[in-house]
XYZ file of C-alpha atoms in Angstrom:
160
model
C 267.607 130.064 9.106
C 270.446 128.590 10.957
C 273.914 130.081 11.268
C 275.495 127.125 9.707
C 273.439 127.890 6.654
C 275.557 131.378 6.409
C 279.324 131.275 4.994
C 281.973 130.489 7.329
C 283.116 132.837 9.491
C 286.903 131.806 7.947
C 285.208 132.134 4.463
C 283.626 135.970 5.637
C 287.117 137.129 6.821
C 288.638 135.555 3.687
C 286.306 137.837 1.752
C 286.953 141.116 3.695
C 290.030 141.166 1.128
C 288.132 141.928 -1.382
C 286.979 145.028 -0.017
C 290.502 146.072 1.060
C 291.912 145.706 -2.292
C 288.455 147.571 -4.323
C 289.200 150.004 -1.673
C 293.227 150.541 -1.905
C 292.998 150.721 -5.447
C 290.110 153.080 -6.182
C 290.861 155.880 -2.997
C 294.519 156.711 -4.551
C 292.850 156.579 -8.257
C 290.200 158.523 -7.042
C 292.440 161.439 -5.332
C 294.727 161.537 -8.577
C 291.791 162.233 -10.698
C 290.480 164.836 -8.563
C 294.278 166.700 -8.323
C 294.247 166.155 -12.262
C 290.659 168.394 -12.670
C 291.946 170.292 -10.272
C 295.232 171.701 -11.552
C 295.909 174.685 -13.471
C 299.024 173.604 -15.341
C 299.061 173.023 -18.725
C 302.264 172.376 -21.283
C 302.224 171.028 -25.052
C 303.416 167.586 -25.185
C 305.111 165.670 -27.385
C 303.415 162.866 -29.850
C 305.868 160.178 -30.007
C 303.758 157.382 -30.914
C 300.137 156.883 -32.440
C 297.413 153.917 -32.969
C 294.225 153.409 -33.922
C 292.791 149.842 -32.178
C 289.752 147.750 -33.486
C 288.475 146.688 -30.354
C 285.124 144.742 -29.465
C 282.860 147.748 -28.708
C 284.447 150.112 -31.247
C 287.461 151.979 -32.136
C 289.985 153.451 -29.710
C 292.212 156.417 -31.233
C 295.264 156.304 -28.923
C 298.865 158.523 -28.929
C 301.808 158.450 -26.553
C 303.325 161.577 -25.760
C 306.431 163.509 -23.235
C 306.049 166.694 -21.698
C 308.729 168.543 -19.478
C 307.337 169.921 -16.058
C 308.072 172.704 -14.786
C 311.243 173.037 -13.044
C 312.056 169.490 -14.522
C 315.018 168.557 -16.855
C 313.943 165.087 -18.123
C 310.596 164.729 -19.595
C 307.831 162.081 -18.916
C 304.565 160.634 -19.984
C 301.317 159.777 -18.709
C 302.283 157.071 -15.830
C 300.426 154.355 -14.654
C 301.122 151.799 -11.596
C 303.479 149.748 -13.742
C 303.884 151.176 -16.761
C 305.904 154.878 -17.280
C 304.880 155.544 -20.855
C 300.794 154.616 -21.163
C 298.563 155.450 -24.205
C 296.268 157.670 -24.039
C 292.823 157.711 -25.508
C 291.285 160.682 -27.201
C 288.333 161.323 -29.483
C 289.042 161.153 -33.041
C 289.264 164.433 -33.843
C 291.490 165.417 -31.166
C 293.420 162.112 -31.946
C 293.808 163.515 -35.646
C 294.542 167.342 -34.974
C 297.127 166.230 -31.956
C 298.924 163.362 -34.780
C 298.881 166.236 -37.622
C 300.240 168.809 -34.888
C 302.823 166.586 -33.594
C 301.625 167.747 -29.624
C 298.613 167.364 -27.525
C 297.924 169.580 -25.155
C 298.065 168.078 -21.349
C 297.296 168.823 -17.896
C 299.165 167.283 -15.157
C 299.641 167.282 -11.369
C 302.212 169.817 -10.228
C 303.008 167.870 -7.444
C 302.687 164.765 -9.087
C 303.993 165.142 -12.666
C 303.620 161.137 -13.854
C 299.355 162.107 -12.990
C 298.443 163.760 -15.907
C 296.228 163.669 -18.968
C 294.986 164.928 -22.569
C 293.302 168.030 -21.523
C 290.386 166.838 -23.390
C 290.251 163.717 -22.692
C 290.586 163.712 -18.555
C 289.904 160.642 -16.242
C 286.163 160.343 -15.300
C 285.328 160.782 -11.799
C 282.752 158.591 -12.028
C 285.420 155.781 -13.415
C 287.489 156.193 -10.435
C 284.847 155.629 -7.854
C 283.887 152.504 -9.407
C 286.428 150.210 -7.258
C 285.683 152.347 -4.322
C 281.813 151.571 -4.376
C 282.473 148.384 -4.922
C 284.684 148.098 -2.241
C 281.606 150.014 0.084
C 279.226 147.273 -1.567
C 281.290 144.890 -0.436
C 281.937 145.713 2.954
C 278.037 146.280 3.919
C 277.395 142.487 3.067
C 280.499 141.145 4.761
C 278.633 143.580 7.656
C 275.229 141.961 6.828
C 276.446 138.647 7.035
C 278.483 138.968 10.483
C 275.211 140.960 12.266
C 272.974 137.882 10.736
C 275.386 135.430 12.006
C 275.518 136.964 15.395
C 271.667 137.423 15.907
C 271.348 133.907 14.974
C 273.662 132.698 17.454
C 271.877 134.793 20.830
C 268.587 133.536 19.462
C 270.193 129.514 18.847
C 268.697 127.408 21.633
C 271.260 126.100 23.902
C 272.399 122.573 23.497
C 272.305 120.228 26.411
């Protein structure tokens, strides 16, 4: 194998974005999660909005719902990077007993209000360290590739 049959070293940096952004997005999601299993605090929210949605795979039972935090005056929902009022996803019986209630109960980030959940429907660990092994996947072949590239190159004979 030749080094010239390996990607270009302007195509490997190129690529060590990926990485970066698998990484930047999953190490924040990941720490939220953890603060949200984490906390103690608990409050009934409001339902303000309900759906049921047909989707490929099956059925998603979703709600929308406000809470006041403590030592808060205006209340919020479950916040995402660019949204401030996301649905939420529950199973269908806690869908149906929080719709006929009129409140869900939710866990949130003290610290960090906009983090929070259903109580019984909490972000998966194991969801949130998707982007950050991919990320680690990532990196070990950009790795693979430049230690390859650079064995090749001491072991090239020299030209001339």
């Amino acid at each position: 194998m030749q080094t010239n049959d390996l990607p270009s070293r302007r195509r490997t940096m190129l690529t060590a974005l990926l990485p970066a952004v698998f990484l930047g997005m999953g190490i924040p999601d990941l720490l939220d999660t953890i603060a949200l299993h984490r906390s103690q605090s608990e409050v009934d929210a409001r339902v303000i909005d309900n759906r049921t949605m047909f989707k490929r795979f099956g059925v998603s039972h979703e709600l929308k719902y406000v809470f006041q935090p403590a030592l808060r005056r205006d209340t919020i929902g479950r916040q995402g990077a660019f949204n401030d009022n996301m649905w939420s996803s529950l199973p269908e019986a806690e869908w149906g007993k929080a719709v006929e209630k009129g409140f869900v109960s939710v866990r949130y980030d003290p610290s960090k209000p906009g983090n929070n959940a259903p109580a019984s429907a909490l972000p998966s660990i194991l969801d949130s360290s998707v982007p950050i092994f991919l990320g680690l996947l990532f990196s070990w072949g950009i790795v693979v590739v430049e230690v390859r590239r650079r064995r090749l190159s001491r072991t090239a004979p020299a030209i001339g």
